[in-house]
Amino acid sequence: MTITEREFARQMDREDDLADFRNRFHLPRDESGEEVLYFCGNSLGLQPRSTSNAIERELQKWAHKGVAGHFSDVDPWYSYHELLSEPLAEIVGARPHEVVAMNTLTANLHLLMVSFYRPTEKRFKIMIEGGAFPSDRYAVQSQAAFHGFSPQEAIIEVTPREGETHLRTDDIEAAIEEEGDELALVLFGGVNFYNGHFFNLQRITEAGHAAGASVGFDLAHAAGNVRLKLHEWGPDFAAWCSYKYLNAGPGAVSGLFVHDRHAEAFELPRFAGWWGIDPESRFEMPPQFQPQPGAAGWQLSNAPILSMASLRASLELFSEATMEALCQKSDRLTGYLLELIKQLPQRDFEVITPDDPDHRGCQVSMLVHHESQKRYDKLQQAGVVCDFRRPDVIRLAPVPLYNSFEDVWRFWKILDEST
Ligand SMILES: *Cc1c(COP(=O)(O)O)cnc(C)c1O
């Protein structure tokens, strides 16, 4: 049997231990009631069927107990965020006290830069990947300007070599070394949102630290998608959103990581709020802010419980499936898509995501050389939900929790027939 036969995909699904997780999600349908082929988990992950119950439980608590819900016997709101630390830590390879769920992603990047972007006249530059997500670029530009530096001088973007589609780690290291003692912060994505390149975060961390800079990562496209070992790799901080691969719903609460070596760095400047202090003394309302140790010491406000309930429901699925098993399936599922694309006429499509599973997650981005808009429209008409970046890049993410090999095969068939 060859990979281009539908039966091959079906056989792969039969052999897949994680196949049943698909039934634990709501799959969107089109106007005629047909399930769509959903490949947009890199943008908004699907809703677990358990989410509404998890939210409903908190609504009931509110309805029946009112303010007493903060100290109810079951999952009191006062410490609700603590329930998320362990499962989140598993996702990013951290210790529970190194992570906390709070705020939203860009807000957290700013808060973390308050602590870890401490520019001086000589050391003031921030290095980001070329083609970084716009919100990250605005965030670093405004941080540089806030400290009185010209963003044009302060922000260094590393771009791929002429004719290449993604960065080489050697080139990133060389760029870091070149900026040397002018570099205050290296802030990279974990997986680039555009081309799906999973950066070598360990080597970037080591190079940044060797240059005397702080190192932080935006893991929006990495958390829940690729194997992460933040504690071991040693960046100073990271943040991510939970509505992409973490399936916690639109605008859901973000996650934040601060490395253990800063757990008791109480002298670090930070913007403070009452949720950052020791929970035992919070209601004594001490006049001075004294942060609690660990990532939780960066919290400002009491927790958005409904959004956290939704994240919690989703993280239970991750704990059950385990990140390692999901990544193994993901390697195969996206590997299958890449192999299928190679069967198409070369001159039509150029995959700009690295082939090697160590350098990508599930997302595949392809340049469409001819009639890209027309092809994208045809995909949409055939019920495929994926993403189009004008002028010519189609992005899709086969997500191991809810996409099947047959989904991938069907996508490929529709693409093949889209001329
Ligand atoms: C999705 C995404 C964001 C979105 O930021 P929000 O503050 O959650 O709106 C930011 N950065 C990157 C790299 C992203 O992929």
CSV table of C-alpha atoms and ligand atoms in Angstrom, one decimal:
chain,number,residue,atom,x,y,z
A,1,MET,CA,0.0,0.0,0.0
A,2,THR,CA,1.4,3.5,-0.9
A,3,ILE,CA,0.9,6.6,1.2
A,4,THR,CA,-1.3,8.2,-1.4
A,5,GLU,CA,-4.0,5.6,-0.8
A,6,ARG,CA,-6.8,6.5,1.5
A,7,GLU,CA,-6.6,3.1,3.1
A,8,PHE,CA,-3.1,3.8,4.2
A,9,ALA,CA,-4.3,6.8,6.3
A,10,ARG,CA,-7.1,4.7,7.7
A,11,GLN,CA,-4.7,2.0,8.7
A,12,MET,CA,-2.5,4.6,10.5
A,13,ASP,CA,-5.6,5.8,12.4
A,14,ARG,CA,-6.4,2.3,13.5
A,15,GLU,CA,-2.9,1.9,14.9
A,16,ASP,CA,-3.1,5.3,16.7
A,17,ASP,CA,-3.5,4.9,20.5
A,18,LEU,CA,-4.6,8.6,20.7
A,19,ALA,CA,-7.3,8.4,18.0
A,20,ASP,CA,-10.2,8.4,20.5
A,21,PHE,CA,-9.2,11.8,21.9
A,22,ARG,CA,-10.9,13.3,18.7
A,23,ASN,CA,-14.2,12.3,20.2
A,24,ARG,CA,-13.6,14.5,23.2
A,25,PHE,CA,-13.7,17.7,21.1
A,26,HIS,CA,-16.5,19.6,19.4
A,27,LEU,CA,-15.7,19.5,15.7
A,28,PRO,CA,-17.1,22.6,13.9
A,29,ARG,CA,-19.6,22.0,11.0
A,30,ASP,CA,-20.3,23.9,7.9
A,31,GLU,CA,-23.7,25.3,6.9
A,32,SER,CA,-24.9,22.0,5.5
A,33,GLY,CA,-24.0,20.3,8.8
A,34,GLU,CA,-20.9,18.5,7.5
A,35,GLU,CA,-17.9,18.4,9.8
A,36,VAL,CA,-15.2,20.7,8.4
A,37,LEU,CA,-11.6,19.7,8.1
A,38,TYR,CA,-10.1,21.7,10.9
A,39,PHE,CA,-6.4,22.6,10.7
A,40,CYS,CA,-6.5,25.9,12.5
A,41,GLY,CA,-5.4,24.7,16.0
A,42,ASN,CA,-2.4,27.0,15.6
A,43,SER,CA,-4.8,29.9,15.7
A,44,LEU,CA,-7.7,28.7,17.9
A,45,GLY,CA,-7.7,25.2,19.3
A,46,LEU,CA,-11.0,23.3,19.3
A,47,GLN,CA,-13.3,23.1,22.4
A,48,PRO,CA,-13.0,20.0,24.6
A,49,ARG,CA,-16.4,18.6,25.3
A,50,SER,CA,-15.6,18.7,29.0
A,51,THR,CA,-15.1,22.5,29.0
A,52,SER,CA,-18.7,23.6,29.4
A,53,ASN,CA,-19.1,21.4,32.5
A,54,ALA,CA,-15.9,22.8,34.0
A,55,ILE,CA,-17.2,26.3,33.5
A,56,GLU,CA,-20.7,25.4,34.6
A,57,ARG,CA,-19.3,24.1,37.9
A,58,GLU,CA,-17.9,27.5,38.7
A,59,LEU,CA,-21.1,29.3,37.6
A,60,GLN,CA,-23.0,27.0,40.0
A,61,LYS,CA,-20.6,27.8,42.8
A,62,TRP,CA,-21.1,31.5,42.1
A,63,ALA,CA,-24.9,31.1,41.9
A,64,HIS,CA,-25.2,29.1,45.1
A,65,LYS,CA,-22.4,30.5,47.3
A,66,GLY,CA,-21.7,34.0,46.0
A,67,VAL,CA,-18.6,35.4,47.6
A,68,ALA,CA,-18.1,32.3,49.7
A,69,GLY,CA,-17.0,30.6,46.5
A,70,HIS,CA,-13.5,32.1,47.2
A,71,PHE,CA,-13.2,29.7,50.1
A,72,SER,CA,-15.5,26.8,49.1
A,73,ASP,CA,-14.5,23.2,50.0
A,74,VAL,CA,-14.1,22.2,46.4
A,75,ASP,CA,-11.6,24.2,44.3
A,76,PRO,CA,-11.8,27.5,46.1
A,77,TRP,CA,-11.3,30.5,43.8
A,78,TYR,CA,-8.8,32.0,46.2
A,79,SER,CA,-6.2,29.4,45.3
A,80,TYR,CA,-7.7,28.2,42.0
A,81,HIS,CA,-4.7,29.2,39.9
A,82,GLU,CA,-2.5,26.8,41.9
A,83,LEU,CA,-4.4,23.9,40.4
A,84,LEU,CA,-3.0,24.8,37.0
A,85,SER,CA,0.7,25.0,38.0
A,86,GLU,CA,1.5,21.3,37.9
A,87,PRO,CA,-0.2,20.5,34.5
A,88,LEU,CA,1.2,23.7,33.0
A,89,ALA,CA,4.7,22.9,34.3
A,90,GLU,CA,4.4,19.5,32.5
A,91,ILE,CA,3.6,21.1,29.2
A,92,VAL,CA,6.7,23.4,29.2
A,93,GLY,CA,9.1,21.2,31.1
A,94,ALA,CA,9.3,23.3,34.3
A,95,ARG,CA,8.9,22.9,38.0
A,96,PRO,CA,5.5,23.9,39.3
A,97,HIS,CA,6.7,27.0,41.2
A,98,GLU,CA,8.3,28.3,37.9
A,99,VAL,CA,5.0,28.7,36.2
A,100,VAL,CA,1.7,30.6,36.8
A,101,ALA,CA,-1.4,31.2,34.8
A,102,MET,CA,-2.3,34.9,34.7
A,103,ASN,CA,-3.3,37.8,32.4
A,104,THR,CA,-2.8,37.6,28.6
A,105,LEU,CA,0.3,36.9,26.6
A,106,THR,CA,1.4,40.4,25.5
A,107,ALA,CA,0.6,41.8,28.9
A,108,ASN,CA,2.8,39.2,30.5
A,109,LEU,CA,5.7,39.9,28.0
A,110,HIS,CA,5.6,43.5,29.2
A,111,LEU,CA,5.6,42.5,32.8
A,112,LEU,CA,8.5,40.2,32.3
A,113,MET,CA,10.4,42.8,30.4
A,114,VAL,CA,9.9,45.2,33.4
A,115,SER,CA,12.0,42.7,35.3
A,116,PHE,CA,14.3,41.3,32.6
A,117,TYR,CA,14.9,44.1,30.2
A,118,ARG,CA,17.1,46.4,32.3
A,119,PRO,CA,18.9,48.4,29.7
A,120,THR,CA,22.0,50.6,30.4
A,121,GLU,CA,23.5,53.2,28.1
A,122,LYS,CA,25.9,50.6,26.8
A,123,ARG,CA,23.8,47.4,27.0
A,124,PHE,CA,20.3,48.2,25.6
A,125,LYS,CA,19.6,46.1,22.6
A,126,ILE,CA,16.9,43.5,22.1
A,127,MET,CA,17.3,40.7,19.6
A,128,ILE,CA,14.2,39.1,18.0
A,129,GLU,CA,13.7,36.8,15.1
A,130,GLY,CA,13.0,38.4,11.7
A,131,GLY,CA,9.3,38.0,11.0
A,132,ALA,CA,8.4,37.9,14.6
A,133,PHE,CA,4.7,38.1,15.5
A,134,PRO,CA,3.6,41.8,15.3
A,135,SER,CA,2.5,42.0,18.9
A,136,ASP,CA,5.9,40.9,20.1
A,137,ARG,CA,7.6,43.5,17.8
A,138,TYR,CA,5.4,46.3,19.1
A,139,ALA,CA,6.0,45.1,22.7
A,140,VAL,CA,9.8,45.3,22.4
A,141,GLN,CA,9.8,48.5,20.4
A,142,SER,CA,7.6,50.2,23.1
A,143,GLN,CA,9.8,48.8,25.9
A,144,ALA,CA,12.9,50.3,24.2
A,145,ALA,CA,11.2,53.6,23.7
A,146,PHE,CA,9.9,53.5,27.3
A,147,HIS,CA,13.5,53.4,28.5
A,148,GLY,CA,14.4,56.3,26.3
A,149,PHE,CA,16.1,54.3,23.4
A,150,SER,CA,15.3,54.6,19.7
A,151,PRO,CA,13.6,51.4,18.7
A,152,GLN,CA,15.4,51.5,15.4
A,153,GLU,CA,18.7,51.3,17.1
A,154,ALA,CA,17.7,49.0,19.9
A,155,ILE,CA,15.8,46.3,18.1
A,156,ILE,CA,18.0,43.8,16.2
A,157,GLU,CA,16.2,41.4,13.9
A,158,VAL,CA,18.0,38.3,12.7
A,159,THR,CA,16.8,37.1,9.3
A,160,PRO,CA,17.5,34.0,7.2
A,161,ARG,CA,20.2,34.0,4.6
A,162,GLU,CA,19.4,35.1,1.1
A,163,GLY,CA,17.4,32.4,-0.6
A,164,GLU,CA,16.8,30.4,2.6
A,165,THR,CA,13.4,30.2,4.3
A,166,HIS,CA,14.4,29.8,7.9
A,167,LEU,CA,17.2,30.8,10.3
A,168,ARG,CA,20.3,28.6,11.0
A,169,THR,CA,21.1,28.3,14.7
A,170,ASP,CA,24.8,29.0,13.9
A,171,ASP,CA,23.7,32.3,12.4
A,172,ILE,CA,21.6,33.2,15.5
A,173,GLU,CA,24.5,32.4,17.7
A,174,ALA,CA,26.9,34.5,15.6
A,175,ALA,CA,24.5,37.4,15.6
A,176,ILE,CA,24.2,37.2,19.4
A,177,GLU,CA,28.0,37.1,19.7
A,178,GLU,CA,28.4,40.1,17.4
A,179,GLU,CA,26.1,42.3,19.5
A,180,GLY,CA,28.0,41.1,22.5
A,181,ASP,CA,28.0,43.6,25.4
A,182,GLU,CA,25.4,45.8,23.7
A,183,LEU,CA,22.8,43.1,24.0
A,184,ALA,CA,20.4,43.3,27.0
A,185,LEU,CA,17.8,40.8,25.9
A,186,VAL,CA,17.2,38.0,23.4
A,187,LEU,CA,13.5,37.5,22.9
A,188,PHE,CA,12.6,34.7,20.4
A,189,GLY,CA,9.5,32.8,19.6
A,190,GLY,CA,9.6,29.1,20.4
A,191,VAL,CA,8.1,28.2,17.1
A,192,ASN,CA,7.9,31.0,14.5
A,193,PHE,CA,4.2,31.7,13.8
A,194,TYR,CA,4.9,32.2,10.1
A,195,ASN,CA,7.2,29.4,8.9
A,196,GLY,CA,6.7,26.9,11.8
A,197,HIS,CA,10.4,26.7,12.6
A,198,PHE,CA,11.0,25.4,16.1
A,199,PHE,CA,14.2,27.2,17.2
A,200,ASN,CA,16.9,25.5,19.2
A,201,LEU,CA,16.0,27.2,22.5
A,202,GLN,CA,18.8,25.6,24.4
A,203,ARG,CA,21.5,26.9,22.2
A,204,ILE,CA,19.9,30.4,22.0
A,205,THR,CA,19.7,30.5,25.8
A,206,GLU,CA,23.4,29.5,26.1
A,207,ALA,CA,24.5,32.0,23.5
A,208,GLY,CA,22.4,34.8,25.0
A,209,HIS,CA,23.7,34.1,28.5
A,210,ALA,CA,27.3,33.9,27.3
A,211,ALA,CA,26.9,37.4,25.8
A,212,GLY,CA,25.7,38.6,29.2
A,213,ALA,CA,22.1,39.1,28.0
A,214,SER,CA,18.8,38.0,29.5
A,215,VAL,CA,16.9,35.4,27.5
A,216,GLY,CA,13.1,35.0,27.1
A,217,PHE,CA,10.8,33.1,24.8
A,218,ASP,CA,7.3,33.6,23.5
A,219,LEU,CA,5.9,30.1,23.4
A,220,ALA,CA,2.5,31.0,21.8
A,221,HIS,CA,3.1,28.5,19.0
A,222,ALA,CA,5.2,26.1,21.1
A,223,ALA,CA,3.2,25.3,24.2
A,224,GLY,CA,1.2,22.2,23.8
A,225,ASN,CA,2.9,21.6,20.3
A,226,VAL,CA,6.5,20.7,20.9
A,227,ARG,CA,8.7,19.1,23.6
A,228,LEU,CA,9.9,21.8,25.9
A,229,LYS,CA,12.4,21.6,28.8
A,230,LEU,CA,12.5,25.2,30.1
A,231,HIS,CA,14.0,24.4,33.4
A,232,GLU,CA,16.8,22.5,31.9
A,233,TRP,CA,17.4,24.9,29.0
A,234,GLY,CA,17.5,27.7,31.5
A,235,PRO,CA,16.0,30.8,29.8
A,236,ASP,CA,15.2,33.6,32.3
A,237,PHE,CA,11.5,33.8,31.4
A,238,ALA,CA,8.8,32.7,29.0
A,239,ALA,CA,5.2,33.4,28.3
A,240,TRP,CA,2.5,31.8,26.1
A,241,CYS,CA,-1.2,32.0,25.4
A,242,SER,CA,-3.5,29.1,25.9
A,243,TYR,CA,-6.1,29.5,23.1
A,244,LYS,CA,-3.9,28.0,20.4
A,245,TYR,CA,-2.6,24.5,21.0
A,246,LEU,CA,-3.8,24.5,24.6
A,247,ASN,CA,-7.5,24.7,23.6
A,248,ALA,CA,-8.6,26.9,26.4
A,249,GLY,CA,-10.8,29.1,24.2
A,250,PRO,CA,-10.7,32.6,22.8
A,251,GLY,CA,-8.7,35.1,24.9
A,252,ALA,CA,-8.1,32.5,27.6
A,253,VAL,CA,-5.6,33.1,30.4
A,254,SER,CA,-1.9,33.1,29.5
A,255,GLY,CA,0.9,31.2,31.2
A,256,LEU,CA,4.2,32.6,32.4
A,257,PHE,CA,7.5,31.0,33.4
A,258,VAL,CA,10.3,32.5,35.5
A,259,HIS,CA,13.3,30.3,36.0
A,260,ASP,CA,14.0,28.9,39.4
A,261,ARG,CA,17.3,30.9,39.7
A,262,HIS,CA,15.1,34.1,40.0
A,263,ALA,CA,12.6,32.5,42.4
A,264,GLU,CA,13.8,34.6,45.3
A,265,ALA,CA,15.2,37.5,43.3
A,266,PHE,CA,13.0,39.9,45.3
A,267,GLU,CA,15.3,42.8,44.4
A,268,LEU,CA,14.3,42.5,40.7
A,269,PRO,CA,12.1,45.4,39.7
A,270,ARG,CA,8.6,44.4,39.0
A,271,PHE,CA,5.1,45.9,38.7
A,272,ALA,CA,3.2,44.7,41.7
A,273,GLY,CA,-0.3,43.8,42.6
A,274,TRP,CA,-1.9,42.2,45.6
A,275,TRP,CA,-2.0,38.7,44.1
A,276,GLY,CA,1.8,38.6,44.0
A,277,ILE,CA,2.2,38.5,47.8
A,278,ASP,CA,2.2,35.6,50.1
A,279,PRO,CA,-1.4,34.3,50.1
A,280,GLU,CA,-1.3,33.7,53.9
A,281,SER,CA,-0.9,37.4,54.6
A,282,ARG,CA,-2.9,38.8,51.6
A,283,PHE,CA,-6.0,39.7,53.6
A,284,GLU,CA,-3.9,41.3,56.3
A,285,MET,CA,-3.2,43.8,53.6
A,286,PRO,CA,0.3,44.7,54.6
A,287,PRO,CA,1.3,48.3,53.5
A,288,GLN,CA,4.5,47.1,51.7
A,289,PHE,CA,4.6,44.8,48.7
A,290,GLN,CA,6.6,41.7,49.4
A,291,PRO,CA,6.4,39.2,46.5
A,292,GLN,CA,6.0,35.5,47.2
A,293,PRO,CA,8.8,33.3,45.8
A,294,GLY,CA,8.6,31.9,42.2
A,295,ALA,CA,6.6,32.9,39.2
A,296,ALA,CA,3.5,33.5,41.4
A,297,GLY,CA,5.2,36.6,42.7
A,298,TRP,CA,4.6,38.2,39.3
A,299,GLN,CA,0.8,38.0,39.6
A,300,LEU,CA,-1.2,41.2,39.9
A,301,SER,CA,-4.8,40.4,40.2
A,302,ASN,CA,-7.2,37.8,41.4
A,303,ALA,CA,-7.7,35.0,38.9
A,304,PRO,CA,-10.1,34.9,36.0
A,305,ILE,CA,-11.8,31.8,37.2
A,306,LEU,CA,-14.0,31.0,34.2
A,307,SER,CA,-11.1,31.2,31.8
A,308,MET,CA,-9.0,29.1,34.2
A,309,ALA,CA,-11.7,26.5,34.5
A,310,SER,CA,-11.6,26.1,30.7
A,311,LEU,CA,-7.9,25.8,30.7
A,312,ARG,CA,-8.0,23.3,33.4
A,313,ALA,CA,-10.5,21.1,31.5
A,314,SER,CA,-8.1,21.1,28.5
A,315,LEU,CA,-5.0,20.4,30.5
A,316,GLU,CA,-6.6,17.3,31.9
A,317,LEU,CA,-6.7,15.9,28.4
A,318,PHE,CA,-3.0,16.7,28.0
A,319,SER,CA,-2.2,15.0,31.3
A,320,GLU,CA,-4.1,12.0,30.2
A,321,ALA,CA,-2.6,11.8,26.7
A,322,THR,CA,0.9,13.0,27.9
A,323,MET,CA,2.9,15.5,26.0
A,324,GLU,CA,5.5,12.8,24.9
A,325,ALA,CA,2.8,10.6,23.3
A,326,LEU,CA,1.3,13.6,21.6
A,327,CYS,CA,4.6,14.7,20.2
A,328,GLN,CA,5.3,11.2,18.9
A,329,LYS,CA,2.0,11.2,17.1
A,330,SER,CA,2.6,14.7,15.9
A,331,ASP,CA,6.0,13.8,14.4
A,332,ARG,CA,4.2,11.0,12.4
A,333,LEU,CA,1.1,13.0,11.5
A,334,THR,CA,2.9,16.1,10.2
A,335,GLY,CA,5.6,13.8,8.7
A,336,TYR,CA,2.9,12.1,6.7
A,337,LEU,CA,1.5,15.5,5.5
A,338,LEU,CA,5.0,16.5,4.4
A,339,GLU,CA,5.5,13.2,2.5
A,340,LEU,CA,2.2,13.6,0.8
A,341,ILE,CA,3.0,17.2,-0.3
A,342,LYS,CA,6.3,15.9,-1.8
A,343,GLN,CA,4.1,13.8,-4.2
A,344,LEU,CA,2.6,17.0,-5.7
A,345,PRO,CA,4.2,18.8,-8.6
A,346,GLN,CA,7.3,20.5,-7.2
A,347,ARG,CA,6.8,23.8,-9.0
A,348,ASP,CA,3.5,24.4,-7.4
A,349,PHE,CA,4.3,24.2,-3.7
A,350,GLU,CA,7.3,24.9,-1.6
A,351,VAL,CA,7.2,23.9,2.1
A,352,ILE,CA,9.0,26.6,4.2
A,353,THR,CA,8.8,24.7,7.4
A,354,PRO,CA,11.8,22.5,8.3
A,355,ASP,CA,11.4,18.9,7.4
A,356,ASP,CA,13.3,17.6,10.5
A,357,PRO,CA,10.9,16.9,13.4
A,358,ASP,CA,13.4,18.3,15.8
A,359,HIS,CA,13.0,21.7,14.2
A,360,ARG,CA,9.3,21.9,13.7
A,361,GLY,CA,6.0,21.1,15.5
A,362,CYS,CA,2.8,20.2,13.8
A,363,GLN,CA,2.4,23.3,11.7
A,364,VAL,CA,3.3,23.3,8.0
A,365,SER,CA,3.6,26.4,6.0
A,366,MET,CA,3.8,26.3,2.2
A,367,LEU,CA,4.4,28.8,-0.4
A,368,VAL,CA,2.0,28.4,-3.3
A,369,HIS,CA,3.6,29.6,-6.5
A,370,HIS,CA,0.7,29.7,-8.8
A,371,GLU,CA,-2.8,31.1,-8.2
A,372,SER,CA,-2.5,30.9,-4.4
A,373,GLN,CA,-5.7,32.8,-3.7
A,374,LYS,CA,-7.7,30.6,-6.0
A,375,ARG,CA,-6.3,27.4,-4.4
A,376,TYR,CA,-7.0,28.7,-1.0
A,377,ASP,CA,-10.6,29.6,-2.0
A,378,LYS,CA,-11.0,26.1,-3.4
A,379,LEU,CA,-9.8,24.6,-0.1
A,380,GLN,CA,-12.3,26.7,1.8
A,381,GLN,CA,-15.1,25.7,-0.5
A,382,ALA,CA,-14.3,22.0,0.1
A,383,GLY,CA,-14.6,22.5,3.8
A,384,VAL,CA,-11.0,22.9,4.8
A,385,VAL,CA,-10.3,25.4,7.6
A,386,CYS,CA,-6.7,26.5,7.4
A,387,ASP,CA,-5.0,29.9,7.2
A,388,PHE,CA,-3.9,32.1,4.3
A,389,ARG,CA,-1.2,34.7,4.7
A,390,ARG,CA,-1.3,37.0,1.8
A,391,PRO,CA,0.2,37.0,-0.8
A,392,ASP,CA,1.0,33.3,-1.0
A,393,VAL,CA,1.5,31.2,2.2
A,394,ILE,CA,-1.0,28.6,3.3
A,395,ARG,CA,-0.5,27.4,6.9
A,396,LEU,CA,-2.1,24.4,8.4
A,397,ALA,CA,-1.6,22.5,11.7
A,398,PRO,CA,-2.6,18.8,12.0
A,399,VAL,CA,-3.1,18.7,15.8
A,400,PRO,CA,-2.4,15.3,17.3
A,401,LEU,CA,-5.2,15.6,19.9
A,402,TYR,CA,-8.0,15.8,17.4
A,403,ASN,CA,-6.7,15.5,13.8
A,404,SER,CA,-6.5,12.1,12.1
A,405,PHE,CA,-4.3,10.7,9.4
A,406,GLU,CA,-7.4,10.5,7.2
A,407,ASP,CA,-8.0,14.3,7.7
A,408,VAL,CA,-4.5,14.8,6.4
A,409,TRP,CA,-5.1,12.6,3.4
A,410,ARG,CA,-8.4,14.3,2.6
A,411,PHE,CA,-6.7,17.7,2.8
A,412,TRP,CA,-4.0,16.5,0.4
A,413,LYS,CA,-6.5,15.1,-2.0
A,414,ILE,CA,-8.4,18.4,-2.1
A,415,LEU,CA,-5.2,20.4,-2.5
A,416,ASP,CA,-4.1,18.1,-5.4
A,417,GLU,CA,-7.4,18.7,-7.1
A,418,SER,CA,-7.5,22.5,-6.5
A,419,THR,CA,-5.9,23.5,-9.8
B,1,LIG,C1,-0.9,34.5,19.1
B,1,LIG,C2,0.4,35.3,19.5
B,1,LIG,C3,0.3,36.4,20.2
B,1,LIG,C4,-1.0,37.0,20.7
B,1,LIG,O1,-0.9,37.8,21.8
B,1,LIG,P1,-2.1,38.1,22.8
B,1,LIG,O2,-1.6,39.0,23.8
B,1,LIG,O3,-2.6,36.8,23.4
B,1,LIG,O4,-3.2,38.7,22.0
B,1,LIG,C5,1.5,37.1,20.6
B,1,LIG,N1,2.7,36.6,20.1
B,1,LIG,C6,2.8,35.5,19.4
B,1,LIG,C7,4.1,35.0,18.9
B,1,LIG,C8,1.6,34.8,19.0
B,1,LIG,O5,1.7,33.7,18.3
